[in-house]
PDB file of C-alpha atoms in Angstrom:
ATOM      1  CA  ASN B   1      46.272  78.958  13.202  1.00 84.00           C
ATOM      2  CA  GLN B   2      48.406  75.843  13.027  1.00 96.00           C
ATOM      3  CA  VAL B   3      46.863  73.047  10.976  1.00 97.00           C
ATOM      4  CA  ASN B   4      47.448  69.640  12.513  1.00 98.00           C
ATOM      5  CA  ILE B   5      47.645  66.838   9.966  1.00 98.00           C
ATOM      6  CA  LEU B   6      47.239  63.182  10.847  1.00 98.00           C
ATOM      7  CA  MET B   7      48.166  60.093   8.870  1.00 98.00           C
ATOM      8  CA  ILE B   8      47.435  56.592  10.086  1.00 97.00           C
ATOM      9  CA  GLY B   9      49.019  53.707   8.214  1.00 94.00           C
ATOM     10  CA  LYS B  10      51.277  50.765   8.920  1.00 95.00           C
ATOM     11  CA  LEU B  11      54.779  52.172   9.205  1.00 96.00           C
ATOM     12  CA  HIS B  12      56.464  49.280   7.418  1.00 93.00           C
ATOM     13  CA  GLN B  13      54.288  49.395   4.277  1.00 93.00           C
ATOM     14  CA  GLU B  14      55.543  51.589   1.465  1.00 94.00           C
ATOM     15  CA  ARG B  15      52.152  51.560  -0.283  1.00 93.00           C
ATOM     16  CA  LYS B  16      50.624  53.611   2.529  1.00 95.00           C
ATOM     17  CA  GLY B  17      52.353  56.669   1.040  1.00 96.00           C
ATOM     18  CA  HIS B  18      54.280  58.043   4.021  1.00 97.00           C
ATOM     19  CA  LEU B  19      57.057  59.417   1.814  1.00 97.00           C
ATOM     20  CA  LEU B  20      54.557  60.914  -0.620  1.00 97.00           C
ATOM     21  CA  LEU B  21      52.953  62.840   2.236  1.00 98.00           C
ATOM     22  CA  LEU B  22      56.333  63.913   3.632  1.00 98.00           C
ATOM     23  CA  ARG B  23      57.497  65.203   0.253  1.00 98.00           C
ATOM     24  CA  ALA B  24      54.316  67.258  -0.097  1.00 98.00           C
ATOM     25  CA  ILE B  25      54.731  68.592   3.444  1.00 98.00           C
ATOM     26  CA  ASN B  26      58.354  69.450   2.717  1.00 98.00           C
ATOM     27  CA  SER B  27      57.171  71.672  -0.154  1.00 97.00           C
ATOM     28  CA  LEU B  28      54.470  73.384   1.915  1.00 97.00           C
ATOM     29  CA  TYR B  29      55.688  73.757   5.485  1.00 96.00           C
ATOM     30  CA  GLU B  30      57.553  77.034   4.986  1.00 95.00           C
ATOM     31  CA  GLU B  31      54.408  78.606   3.545  1.00 96.00           C
ATOM     32  CA  PHE B  32      51.938  77.251   6.114  1.00 97.00           C
ATOM     33  CA  ASP B  33      51.933  76.742   9.869  1.00 96.00           C
ATOM     34  CA  LEU B  34      51.414  73.010  10.225  1.00 96.00           C
ATOM     35  CA  SER B  35      52.329  69.906  12.139  1.00 98.00           C
ATOM     36  CA  VAL B  36      52.154  66.284  11.061  1.00 98.00           C
ATOM     37  CA  THR B  37      51.603  63.186  13.167  1.00 98.00           C
ATOM     38  CA  ILE B  38      52.102  59.786  11.596  1.00 98.00           C
ATOM     39  CA  ILE B  39      50.673  56.866  13.551  1.00 98.00           C
ATOM     40  CA  GLY B  40      50.957  53.222  12.670  1.00 96.00           C
ATOM     41  CA  SER B  41      51.851  49.739  13.679  1.00 95.00           C
ATOM     42  CA  LEU B  42      55.440  48.706  13.214  1.00 92.00           C
ATOM     43  CA  SER B  43      56.391  45.084  12.742  1.00 81.00           C
ATOM     44  CA  SER B  44      60.101  45.865  13.140  1.00 77.00           C
ATOM     45  CA  ASN B  45      62.244  48.947  13.713  1.00 78.00           C
ATOM     46  CA  ASN B  46      64.514  47.524  11.028  1.00 80.00           C
ATOM     47  CA  SER B  47      61.898  47.806   8.294  1.00 88.00           C
ATOM     48  CA  ASP B  48      63.537  49.328   5.204  1.00 93.00           C
ATOM     49  CA  HIS B  49      60.552  51.565   4.561  1.00 94.00           C
ATOM     50  CA  TYR B  50      60.388  52.798   8.155  1.00 95.00           C
ATOM     51  CA  GLN B  51      64.101  53.585   8.063  1.00 95.00           C
ATOM     52  CA  SER B  52      63.587  55.508   4.792  1.00 96.00           C
ATOM     53  CA  VAL B  53      60.824  57.560   6.393  1.00 97.00           C
ATOM     54  CA  LYS B  54      62.968  58.397   9.414  1.00 97.00           C
ATOM     55  CA  LYS B  55      65.949  59.220   7.180  1.00 97.00           C
ATOM     56  CA  TYR B  56      63.843  61.557   5.010  1.00 98.00           C
ATOM     57  CA  ILE B  57      62.535  63.416   8.074  1.00 98.00           C
ATOM     58  CA  SER B  58      66.095  63.836   9.353  1.00 98.00           C
ATOM     59  CA  GLN B  59      67.652  64.840   6.021  1.00 98.00           C
ATOM     60  CA  GLN B  60      64.933  67.381   5.238  1.00 98.00           C
ATOM     61  CA  GLU B  61      65.034  68.758   8.785  1.00 97.00           C
ATOM     62  CA  LEU B  62      61.358  68.065   9.413  1.00 98.00           C
ATOM     63  CA  LYS B  63      61.820  66.850  13.001  1.00 97.00           C
ATOM     64  CA  ASP B  64      60.207  69.995  14.411  1.00 97.00           C
ATOM     65  CA  ILE B  65      56.958  69.477  12.533  1.00 97.00           C
ATOM     66  CA  VAL B  66      56.699  65.689  12.026  1.00 98.00           C
ATOM     67  CA  THR B  67      56.102  63.196  14.839  1.00 98.00           C
ATOM     68  CA  ILE B  68      55.938  59.431  14.422  1.00 97.00           C
ATOM     69  CA  ARG B  69      54.045  57.358  16.982  1.00 97.00           C
ATOM     70  CA  ALA B  70      54.170  53.572  16.700  1.00 96.00           C
ATOM     71  CA  ASP B  71      52.064  50.761  18.092  1.00 96.00           C
ATOM     72  CA  LEU B  72      49.511  52.818  19.986  1.00 97.00           C
ATOM     73  CA  ASP B  73      46.471  51.252  21.597  1.00 96.00           C
ATOM     74  CA  TYR B  74      42.991  51.902  20.182  1.00 96.00           C
ATOM     75  CA  ASP B  75      41.956  54.508  22.777  1.00 97.00           C
ATOM     76  CA  THR B  76      45.133  56.539  22.296  1.00 97.00           C
ATOM     77  CA  VAL B  77      44.593  56.572  18.539  1.00 97.00           C
ATOM     78  CA  GLN B  78      41.006  57.727  19.012  1.00 97.00           C
ATOM     79  CA  GLN B  79      42.244  60.569  21.237  1.00 97.00           C
ATOM     80  CA  ALA B  80      44.773  61.578  18.576  1.00 98.00           C
ATOM     81  CA  TYR B  81      41.977  62.346  16.118  1.00 98.00           C
ATOM     82  CA  ASP B  82      40.626  64.981  18.508  1.00 97.00           C
ATOM     83  CA  SER B  83      43.804  67.060  18.355  1.00 97.00           C
ATOM     84  CA  HIS B  84      44.035  67.114  14.553  1.00 98.00           C
ATOM     85  CA  ASP B  85      42.279  68.969  11.746  1.00 98.00           C
ATOM     86  CA  VAL B  86      42.990  66.965   8.599  1.00 98.00           C
ATOM     87  CA  ASP B  87      43.423  63.230   7.996  1.00 98.00           C
ATOM     88  CA  ILE B  88      45.416  62.095   4.961  1.00 97.00           C
ATOM     89  CA  LEU B  89      45.912  58.572   3.659  1.00 95.00           C
ATOM     90  CA  PRO B  90      47.708  58.727   0.304  1.00 95.00           C
ATOM     91  CA  SER B  91      47.959  54.947  -0.031  1.00 94.00           C
ATOM     92  CA  TRP B  92      47.485  53.006  -3.233  1.00 90.00           C
ATOM     93  CA  ARG B  93      45.934  49.576  -3.754  1.00 86.00           C
ATOM     94  CA  GLU B  94      44.156  50.071  -0.427  1.00 89.00           C
ATOM     95  CA  PRO B  95      41.410  47.455   0.008  1.00 91.00           C
ATOM     96  CA  ALA B  96      39.325  49.307   2.606  1.00 90.00           C
ATOM     97  CA  ALA B  97      40.973  51.636   5.114  1.00 90.00           C
ATOM     98  CA  VAL B  98      38.899  52.649   8.108  1.00 92.00           C
ATOM     99  CA  SER B  99      41.170  55.408   9.429  1.00 94.00           C
ATOM    100  CA  HIS B 100      39.564  58.160   7.361  1.00 92.00           C
ATOM    101  CA  LEU B 101      36.111  56.958   8.463  1.00 94.00           C
ATOM    102  CA  GLU B 102      37.217  57.238  12.082  1.00 96.00           C
ATOM    103  CA  ALA B 103      38.652  60.668  11.279  1.00 97.00           C
ATOM    104  CA  MET B 104      35.309  61.719   9.810  1.00 97.00           C
ATOM    105  CA  ARG B 105      33.553  60.584  13.009  1.00 97.00           C
ATOM    106  CA  HIS B 106      35.903  62.880  14.923  1.00 98.00           C
ATOM    107  CA  GLY B 107      35.142  65.824  12.624  1.00 98.00           C
ATOM    108  CA  LEU B 108      38.256  65.954  10.460  1.00 98.00           C
ATOM    109  CA  ALA B 109      38.565  66.979   6.842  1.00 98.00           C
ATOM    110  CA  VAL B 110      39.886  64.001   4.883  1.00 98.00           C
ATOM    111  CA  ILE B 111      42.075  63.285   1.865  1.00 97.00           C
ATOM    112  CA  CYS B 112      42.625  59.831   0.384  1.00 95.00           C
ATOM    113  CA  THR B 113      43.187  58.199  -2.976  1.00 94.00           C
ATOM    114  CA  LYS B 114      40.351  57.332  -5.307  1.00 93.00           C
ATOM    115  CA  THR B 115      41.619  53.735  -5.349  1.00 91.00           C
ATOM    116  CA  ASN B 116      40.952  53.305  -1.633  1.00 92.00           C
ATOM    117  CA  GLY B 117      38.111  50.810  -1.187  1.00 92.00           C
ATOM    118  CA  THR B 118      36.303  53.169   1.187  1.00 91.00           C
ATOM    119  CA  SER B 119      36.854  56.385  -0.777  1.00 94.00           C
ATOM    120  CA  CYS B 120      33.123  56.435  -1.543  1.00 94.00           C
ATOM    121  CA  TYR B 121      32.554  57.937   1.913  1.00 95.00           C
ATOM    122  CA  ILE B 122      34.450  61.075   0.955  1.00 96.00           C
ATOM    123  CA  LYS B 123      32.321  63.639  -0.815  1.00 96.00           C
ATOM    124  CA  GLU B 124      34.643  65.662  -3.043  1.00 95.00           C
ATOM    125  CA  ASP B 125      34.819  69.319  -2.007  1.00 96.00           C
ATOM    126  CA  GLN B 126      32.290  68.752   0.791  1.00 97.00           C
ATOM    127  CA  ASN B 127      34.193  66.888   3.500  1.00 98.00           C
ATOM    128  CA  GLY B 128      37.491  66.264   1.749  1.00 97.00           C
ATOM    129  CA  TYR B 129      39.343  65.518  -1.439  1.00 97.00           C
ATOM    130  CA  LEU B 130      40.170  62.444  -3.476  1.00 96.00           C
ATOM    131  CA  LEU B 131      43.573  62.019  -5.051  1.00 95.00           C
ATOM    132  CA  THR B 132      43.133  60.919  -8.641  1.00 87.00           C
ATOM    133  CA  ARG B 133      46.729  59.874  -9.066  1.00 80.00           C
ATOM    134  CA  ARG B 134      49.679  59.034  -6.879  1.00 84.00           C
ATOM    135  CA  SER B 135      51.789  62.137  -7.272  1.00 91.00           C
ATOM    136  CA  GLN B 136      53.291  64.733  -5.021  1.00 94.00           C
ATOM    137  CA  SER B 137      51.853  67.593  -7.068  1.00 95.00           C
ATOM    138  CA  ASN B 138      48.340  66.112  -6.869  1.00 95.00           C
ATOM    139  CA  LEU B 139      48.573  65.784  -3.087  1.00 97.00           C
ATOM    140  CA  GLU B 140      50.087  69.257  -2.727  1.00 97.00           C
ATOM    141  CA  ALA B 141      47.274  70.807  -4.760  1.00 96.00           C
ATOM    142  CA  LYS B 142      44.555  69.171  -2.629  1.00 96.00           C
ATOM    143  CA  LEU B 143      46.350  69.957   0.608  1.00 97.00           C
ATOM    144  CA  ARG B 144      46.942  73.560  -0.444  1.00 96.00           C
ATOM    145  CA  LYS B 145      43.174  74.004  -0.949  1.00 95.00           C
ATOM    146  CA  LEU B 146      42.680  73.091   2.688  1.00 95.00           C
ATOM    147  CA  LEU B 147      45.654  74.940   4.131  1.00 96.00           C
ATOM    148  CA  THR B 148      44.625  78.239   2.554  1.00 96.00           C
ATOM    149  CA  SER B 149      41.284  78.261   4.364  1.00 96.00           C
ATOM    150  CA  ARG B 150      40.799  77.435   8.035  1.00 95.00           C
ATOM    151  CA  GLU B 151      37.079  77.952   7.402  1.00 97.00           C
ATOM    152  CA  ARG B 152      37.093  75.245   4.700  1.00 98.00           C
ATOM    153  CA  ILE B 153      38.825  72.821   7.065  1.00 98.00           C
ATOM    154  CA  GLN B 154      36.193  73.457   9.725  1.00 98.00           C
ATOM    155  CA  THR B 155      33.308  73.212   7.260  1.00 98.00           C
ATOM    156  CA  PHE B 156      34.652  69.932   5.864  1.00 98.00           C
ATOM    157  CA  GLY B 157      35.124  68.624   9.404  1.00 98.00           C
ATOM    158  CA  ARG B 158      31.545  69.469  10.373  1.00 98.00           C
ATOM    159  CA  HIS B 159      30.285  67.795   7.205  1.00 98.00           C
ATOM    160  CA  SER B 160      32.405  64.705   7.934  1.00 97.00           C
ATOM    161  CA  ARG B 161      30.900  64.399  11.398  1.00 97.00           C
ATOM    162  CA  HIS B 162      27.392  64.997  10.034  1.00 97.00           C
ATOM    163  CA  LEU B 163      27.833  62.216   7.451  1.00 97.00           C
ATOM    164  CA  THR B 164      28.920  59.724  10.095  1.00 96.00           C
ATOM    165  CA  GLU B 165      26.053  60.686  12.397  1.00 95.00           C
ATOM    166  CA  THR B 166      23.307  60.593   9.777  1.00 95.00           C
ATOM    167  CA  LYS B 167      24.381  58.409   6.879  1.00 92.00           C
ATOM    168  CA  TYR B 168      27.068  55.933   7.927  1.00 87.00           C
ATOM    169  CA  SER B 169      27.064  53.631  10.905  1.00 73.00           C
TER     170      SER B 169
END
């Protein structure tokens, strides 16, 4: 019954929302059986933001449920989608992320911000949820809707795949 959550976003960019996701996970992980994988490119291990993410995981004792994977090749990233259920990108001022579109192609339920340039591909309450504001409580509420129903996750995932097969190329 574990729900496997995936986030793909450059590990050195604060605007991707890594810490926002981790704070929401920190509030929910004792209530739900979940794991989180964060994948992204990393320009430098010394990035202040990356160090903050690692420090938060350590301080909150999230090492058992959160995994960070940096600088993976394209095929490995594509394989990662297949072992996850939900894709989340809580970034702000995002011009046009493709990670949630790839996640949809792999049959994942998706959550991203309304300000993401490609948020139009997410059909609210059909294949995912849109965050209307950048807040932990907003993300927690949307994530909770998914975590309380394995059936909803699967239905959203099927709808995501269907959209990419029939509507989006």
